[in-house]
Short mmCIF file of C-alpha atoms and ligand atoms in Angstrom, two decimals:
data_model
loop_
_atom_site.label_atom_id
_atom_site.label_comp_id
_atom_site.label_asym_id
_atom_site.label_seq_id
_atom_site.Cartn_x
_atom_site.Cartn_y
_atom_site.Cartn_z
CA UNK I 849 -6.31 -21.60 20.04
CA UNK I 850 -5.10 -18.94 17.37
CA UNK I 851 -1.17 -18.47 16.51
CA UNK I 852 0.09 -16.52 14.30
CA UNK I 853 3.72 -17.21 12.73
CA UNK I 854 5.61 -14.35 11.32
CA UNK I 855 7.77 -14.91 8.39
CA UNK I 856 10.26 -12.93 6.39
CA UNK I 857 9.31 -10.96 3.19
CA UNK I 858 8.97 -12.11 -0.30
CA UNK I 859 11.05 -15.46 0.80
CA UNK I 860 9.09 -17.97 -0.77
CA UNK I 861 10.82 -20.78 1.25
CA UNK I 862 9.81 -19.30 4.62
CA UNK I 863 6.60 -18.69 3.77
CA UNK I 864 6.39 -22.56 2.42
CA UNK I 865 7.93 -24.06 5.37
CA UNK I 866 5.38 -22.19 7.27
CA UNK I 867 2.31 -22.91 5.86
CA UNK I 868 0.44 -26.55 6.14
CA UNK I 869 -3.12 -27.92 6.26
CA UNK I 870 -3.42 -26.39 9.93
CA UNK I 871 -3.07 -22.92 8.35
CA UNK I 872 -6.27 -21.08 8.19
CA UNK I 873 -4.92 -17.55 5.92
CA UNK I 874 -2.16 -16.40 5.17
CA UNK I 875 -2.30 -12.24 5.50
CA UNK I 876 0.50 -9.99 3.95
CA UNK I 877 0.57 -6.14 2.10
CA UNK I 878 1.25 -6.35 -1.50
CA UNK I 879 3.50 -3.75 -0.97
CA UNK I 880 4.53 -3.01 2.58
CA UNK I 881 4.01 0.66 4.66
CA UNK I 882 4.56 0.93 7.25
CA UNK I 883 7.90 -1.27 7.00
CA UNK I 884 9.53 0.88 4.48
CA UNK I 885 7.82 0.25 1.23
CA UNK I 886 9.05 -2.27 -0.32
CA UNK I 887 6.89 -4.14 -3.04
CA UNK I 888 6.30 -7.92 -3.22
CA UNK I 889 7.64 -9.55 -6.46
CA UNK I 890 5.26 -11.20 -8.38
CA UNK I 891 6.61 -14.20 -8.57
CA UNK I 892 6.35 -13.97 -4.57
CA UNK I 893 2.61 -13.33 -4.73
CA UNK I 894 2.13 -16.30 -7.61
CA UNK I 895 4.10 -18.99 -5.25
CA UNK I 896 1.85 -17.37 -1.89
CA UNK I 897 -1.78 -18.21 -4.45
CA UNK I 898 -0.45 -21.57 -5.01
CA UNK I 899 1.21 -22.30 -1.41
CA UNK I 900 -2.32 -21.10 0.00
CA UNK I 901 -4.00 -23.00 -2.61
CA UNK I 902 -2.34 -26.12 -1.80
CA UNK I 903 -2.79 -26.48 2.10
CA UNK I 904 -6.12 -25.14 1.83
CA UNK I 905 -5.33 -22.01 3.40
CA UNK I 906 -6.92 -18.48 2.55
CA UNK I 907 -4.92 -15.28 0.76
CA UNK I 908 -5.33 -12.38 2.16
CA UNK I 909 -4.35 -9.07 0.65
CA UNK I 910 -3.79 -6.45 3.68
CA UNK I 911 -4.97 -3.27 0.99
CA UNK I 912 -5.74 -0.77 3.40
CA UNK I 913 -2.31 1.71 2.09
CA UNK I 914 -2.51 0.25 -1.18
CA UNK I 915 -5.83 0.73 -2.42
CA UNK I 916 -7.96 2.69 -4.16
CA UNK I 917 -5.38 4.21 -6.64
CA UNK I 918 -2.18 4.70 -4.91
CA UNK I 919 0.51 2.22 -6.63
CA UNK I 920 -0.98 3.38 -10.14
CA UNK I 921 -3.53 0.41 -10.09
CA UNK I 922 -6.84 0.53 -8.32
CA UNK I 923 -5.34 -2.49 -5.98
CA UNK I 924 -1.73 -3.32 -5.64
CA UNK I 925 -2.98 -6.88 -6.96
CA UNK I 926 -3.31 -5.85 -10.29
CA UNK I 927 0.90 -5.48 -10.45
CA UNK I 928 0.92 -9.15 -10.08
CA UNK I 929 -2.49 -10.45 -11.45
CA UNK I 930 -2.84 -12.70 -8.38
CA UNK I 931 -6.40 -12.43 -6.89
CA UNK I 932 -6.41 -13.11 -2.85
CA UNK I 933 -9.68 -14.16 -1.30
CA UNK I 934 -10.10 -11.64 0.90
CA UNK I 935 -9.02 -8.04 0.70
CA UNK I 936 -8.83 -5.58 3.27
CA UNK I 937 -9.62 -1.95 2.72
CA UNK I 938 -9.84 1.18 4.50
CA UNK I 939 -7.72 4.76 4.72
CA UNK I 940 -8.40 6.30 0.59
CA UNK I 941 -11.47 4.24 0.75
CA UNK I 942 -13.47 7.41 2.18
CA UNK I 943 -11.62 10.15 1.58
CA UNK I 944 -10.17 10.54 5.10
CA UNK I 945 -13.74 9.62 6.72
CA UNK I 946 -12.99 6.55 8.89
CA UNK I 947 -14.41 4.30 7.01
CA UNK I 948 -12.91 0.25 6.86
CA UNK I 949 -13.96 -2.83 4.60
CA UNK I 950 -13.74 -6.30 3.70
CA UNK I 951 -14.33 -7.73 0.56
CA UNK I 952 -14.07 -11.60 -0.41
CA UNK I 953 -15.11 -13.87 -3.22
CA UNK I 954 -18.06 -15.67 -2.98
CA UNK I 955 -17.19 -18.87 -1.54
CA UNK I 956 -15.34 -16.77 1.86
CA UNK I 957 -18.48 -14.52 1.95
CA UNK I 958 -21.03 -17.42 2.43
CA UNK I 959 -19.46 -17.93 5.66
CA UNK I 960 -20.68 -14.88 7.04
CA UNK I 961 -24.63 -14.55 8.30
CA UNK I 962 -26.19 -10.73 8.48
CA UNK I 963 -24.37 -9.88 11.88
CA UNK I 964 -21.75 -12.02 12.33
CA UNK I 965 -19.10 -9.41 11.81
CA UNK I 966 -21.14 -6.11 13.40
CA UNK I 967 -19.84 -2.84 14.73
CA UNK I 968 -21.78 -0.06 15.98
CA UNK I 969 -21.24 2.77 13.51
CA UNK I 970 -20.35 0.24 10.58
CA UNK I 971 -21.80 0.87 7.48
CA UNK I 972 -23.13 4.41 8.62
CA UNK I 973 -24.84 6.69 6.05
CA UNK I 974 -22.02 9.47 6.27
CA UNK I 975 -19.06 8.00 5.59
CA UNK I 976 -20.52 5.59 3.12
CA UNK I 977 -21.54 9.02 1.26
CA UNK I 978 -18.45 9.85 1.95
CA UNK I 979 -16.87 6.43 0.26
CA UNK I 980 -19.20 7.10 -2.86
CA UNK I 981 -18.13 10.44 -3.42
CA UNK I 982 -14.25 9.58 -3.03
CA UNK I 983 -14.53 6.62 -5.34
CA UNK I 984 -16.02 8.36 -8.13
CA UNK I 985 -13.84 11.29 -7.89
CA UNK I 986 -10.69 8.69 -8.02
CA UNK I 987 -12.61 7.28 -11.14
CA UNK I 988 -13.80 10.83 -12.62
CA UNK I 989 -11.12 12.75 -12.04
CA UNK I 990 -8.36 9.44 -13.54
CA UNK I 991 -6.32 9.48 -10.01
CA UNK I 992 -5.44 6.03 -10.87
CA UNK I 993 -3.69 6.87 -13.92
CA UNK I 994 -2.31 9.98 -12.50
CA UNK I 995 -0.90 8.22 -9.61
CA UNK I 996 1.09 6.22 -11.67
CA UNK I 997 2.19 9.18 -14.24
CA UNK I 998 3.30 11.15 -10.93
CA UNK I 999 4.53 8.42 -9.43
CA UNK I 1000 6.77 7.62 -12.12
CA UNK I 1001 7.84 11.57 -12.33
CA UNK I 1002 8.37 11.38 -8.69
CA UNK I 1003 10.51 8.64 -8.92
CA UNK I 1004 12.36 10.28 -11.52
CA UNK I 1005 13.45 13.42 -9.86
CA UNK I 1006 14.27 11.74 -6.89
CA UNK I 1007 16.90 9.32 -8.07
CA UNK I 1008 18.93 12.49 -9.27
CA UNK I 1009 19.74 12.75 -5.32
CA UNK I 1010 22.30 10.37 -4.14
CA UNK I 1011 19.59 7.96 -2.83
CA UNK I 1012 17.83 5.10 -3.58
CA UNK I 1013 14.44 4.68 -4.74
CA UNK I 1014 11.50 2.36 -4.62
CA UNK I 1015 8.29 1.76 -4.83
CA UNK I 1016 4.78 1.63 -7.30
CA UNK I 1017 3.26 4.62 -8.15
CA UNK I 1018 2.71 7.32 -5.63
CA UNK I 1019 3.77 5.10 -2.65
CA UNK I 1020 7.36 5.84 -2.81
CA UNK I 1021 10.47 4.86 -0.22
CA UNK I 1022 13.64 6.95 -0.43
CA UNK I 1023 16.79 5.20 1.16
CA UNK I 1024 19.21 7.45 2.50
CA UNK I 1025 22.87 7.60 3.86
CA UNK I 1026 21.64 10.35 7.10
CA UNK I 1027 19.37 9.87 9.83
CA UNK I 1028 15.39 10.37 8.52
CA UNK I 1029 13.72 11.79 11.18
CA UNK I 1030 16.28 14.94 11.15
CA UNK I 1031 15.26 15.16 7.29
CA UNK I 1032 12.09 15.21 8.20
CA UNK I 1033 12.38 17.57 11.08
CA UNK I 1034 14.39 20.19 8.96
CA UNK I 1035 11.25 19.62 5.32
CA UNK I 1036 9.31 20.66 8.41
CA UNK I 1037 10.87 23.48 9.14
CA UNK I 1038 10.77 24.29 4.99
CA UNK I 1039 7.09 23.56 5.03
CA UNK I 1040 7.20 20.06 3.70
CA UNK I 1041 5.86 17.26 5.78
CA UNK I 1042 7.91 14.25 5.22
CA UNK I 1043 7.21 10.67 6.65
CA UNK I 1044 10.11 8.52 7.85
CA UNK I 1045 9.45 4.54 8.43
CA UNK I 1046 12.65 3.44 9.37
CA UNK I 1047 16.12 4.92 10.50
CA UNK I 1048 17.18 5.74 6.76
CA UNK I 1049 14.24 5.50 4.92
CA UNK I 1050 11.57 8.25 3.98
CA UNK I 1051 8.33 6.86 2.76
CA UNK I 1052 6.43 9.83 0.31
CA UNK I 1053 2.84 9.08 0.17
CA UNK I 1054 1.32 12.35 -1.38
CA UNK I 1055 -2.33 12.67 -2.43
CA UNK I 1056 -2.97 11.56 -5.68
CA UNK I 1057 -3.72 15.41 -7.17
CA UNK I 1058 -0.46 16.15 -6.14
CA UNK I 1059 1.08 18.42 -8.97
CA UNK I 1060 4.49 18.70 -11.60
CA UNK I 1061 5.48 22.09 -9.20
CA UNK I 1062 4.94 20.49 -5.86
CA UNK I 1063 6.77 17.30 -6.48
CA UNK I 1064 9.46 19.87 -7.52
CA UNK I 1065 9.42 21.65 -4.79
CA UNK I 1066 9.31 18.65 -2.51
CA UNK I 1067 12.08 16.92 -4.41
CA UNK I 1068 14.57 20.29 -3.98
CA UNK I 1069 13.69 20.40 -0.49
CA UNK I 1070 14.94 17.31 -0.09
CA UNK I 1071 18.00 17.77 -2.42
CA UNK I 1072 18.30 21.00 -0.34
CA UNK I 1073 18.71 19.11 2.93
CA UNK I 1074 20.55 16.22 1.75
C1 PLP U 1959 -3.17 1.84 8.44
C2 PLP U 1959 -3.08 0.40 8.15
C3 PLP U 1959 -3.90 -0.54 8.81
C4 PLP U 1959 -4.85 -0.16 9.91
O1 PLP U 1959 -6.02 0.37 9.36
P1 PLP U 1959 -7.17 0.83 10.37
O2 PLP U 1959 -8.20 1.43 9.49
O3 PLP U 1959 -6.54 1.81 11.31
O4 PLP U 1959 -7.63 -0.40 11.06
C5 PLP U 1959 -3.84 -1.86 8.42
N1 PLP U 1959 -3.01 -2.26 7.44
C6 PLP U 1959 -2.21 -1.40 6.78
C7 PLP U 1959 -1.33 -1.91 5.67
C8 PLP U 1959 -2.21 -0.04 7.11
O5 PLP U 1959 -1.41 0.80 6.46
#
């Protein structure tokens, strides 16, 4: 039998009270997408290591929006410092390629045998070429520091709109008083493509060589609408 218990979001209490010796992992984003962006506190992350570490349970870091540059770190875990056991990757990780991993410490990874966790096209030349080439560009070309300088900029220009903003580098959520699907029909319309994840909240998730000029434009656009 497998259960899963859903619990509410940096609330260290909840996430105590739901957590004993009969818990295998405990799974959460660093900083949550598809919800609306909002970032875990560190102090949230600390208390989940030492919950998990005290029933015997696993961490795992869900880092498949997070990683590879996007929050201005090359994981989201390097905000907090806390290391999971298991960390799941995939979207940046090849450039758009589909392309998903797992990586674990030692002790997790001695569990699995050659084969245990197969999949037809997994591991494939391409898009393992495809990884390569995307990882040393982030690396070559400083994305990760650049996603945080933008992001930062970003940020910036945004709160000069009467909104409120969140978020870690160039994963951004933008909290509005209208409805955000008409926003982002009408960027459309200017020839920005907006994202909404909730009924008031944009989430901006441009690609790390995003430009000074664009972000401008993006951020009048908005202002424009607004
Ligand atoms: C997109 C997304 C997934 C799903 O990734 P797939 O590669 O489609 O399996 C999982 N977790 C998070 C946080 C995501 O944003």
């Amino acid at each position: 039998l497998s259960e899963a218990t859903f619990v509410p979001y940096n609330d260290t209490e909840s996430l105590k009270s739901a957590v004993s010796r009969r818990t295998a992992a405990v799974i959460l984003e660093p900083v949550q997408g598809e919800a609306g962006v909002y970032p875990a506190s560190n102090e949230y992350l600390r208390a989940a290591r030492e919950i998990c570490d005290d029933s015997g349970a696993i961490l795992i870091f869900d880092e498949v929006q997070t990683g590879f540059g996007r929050t201005g770190r090359w994981f989201a875990k390097e905000h907090s410092g806390v290391m999971p056991d298991i960390m799941t990757l995939a979207k940046a990780i090849a450039g758009g390629l589909p392309m998903g991993a797992m990586l674990s410490t030692e002790n997790i990874s001695g569990c699995f045998q050659r084969g245990d966790h197969a999949s037809t096209f997994g591991g494939g030349p391409l898009v393992c070429a495809a990884a390569l080439a995307s990882i040393s560009a982030i690396r070559d070309e400083n994305l990760v520091r650049r996603s945080e300088e933008m992001g930062s900029y970003l940020k910036r220009e945004l709160s000069r709109l009467p909104v409120s903003v969140r978020g870690l580098g160039l994963m951004v959520g933008v909290d509005i008083k209208g409805d955000a699907r008409s926003v982002v029909d009408a960027a459309r319309e200017r020839g920005v493509l907006l994202n909404s994840t909730g009924e008031h909240t944009l989430r901006l998730v441009p690609p790390l060589v995003v430009t000074k000029d664009e972000i401008d434009r993006v951020v009048n656009v908005i202002g424009e609408i607004l």
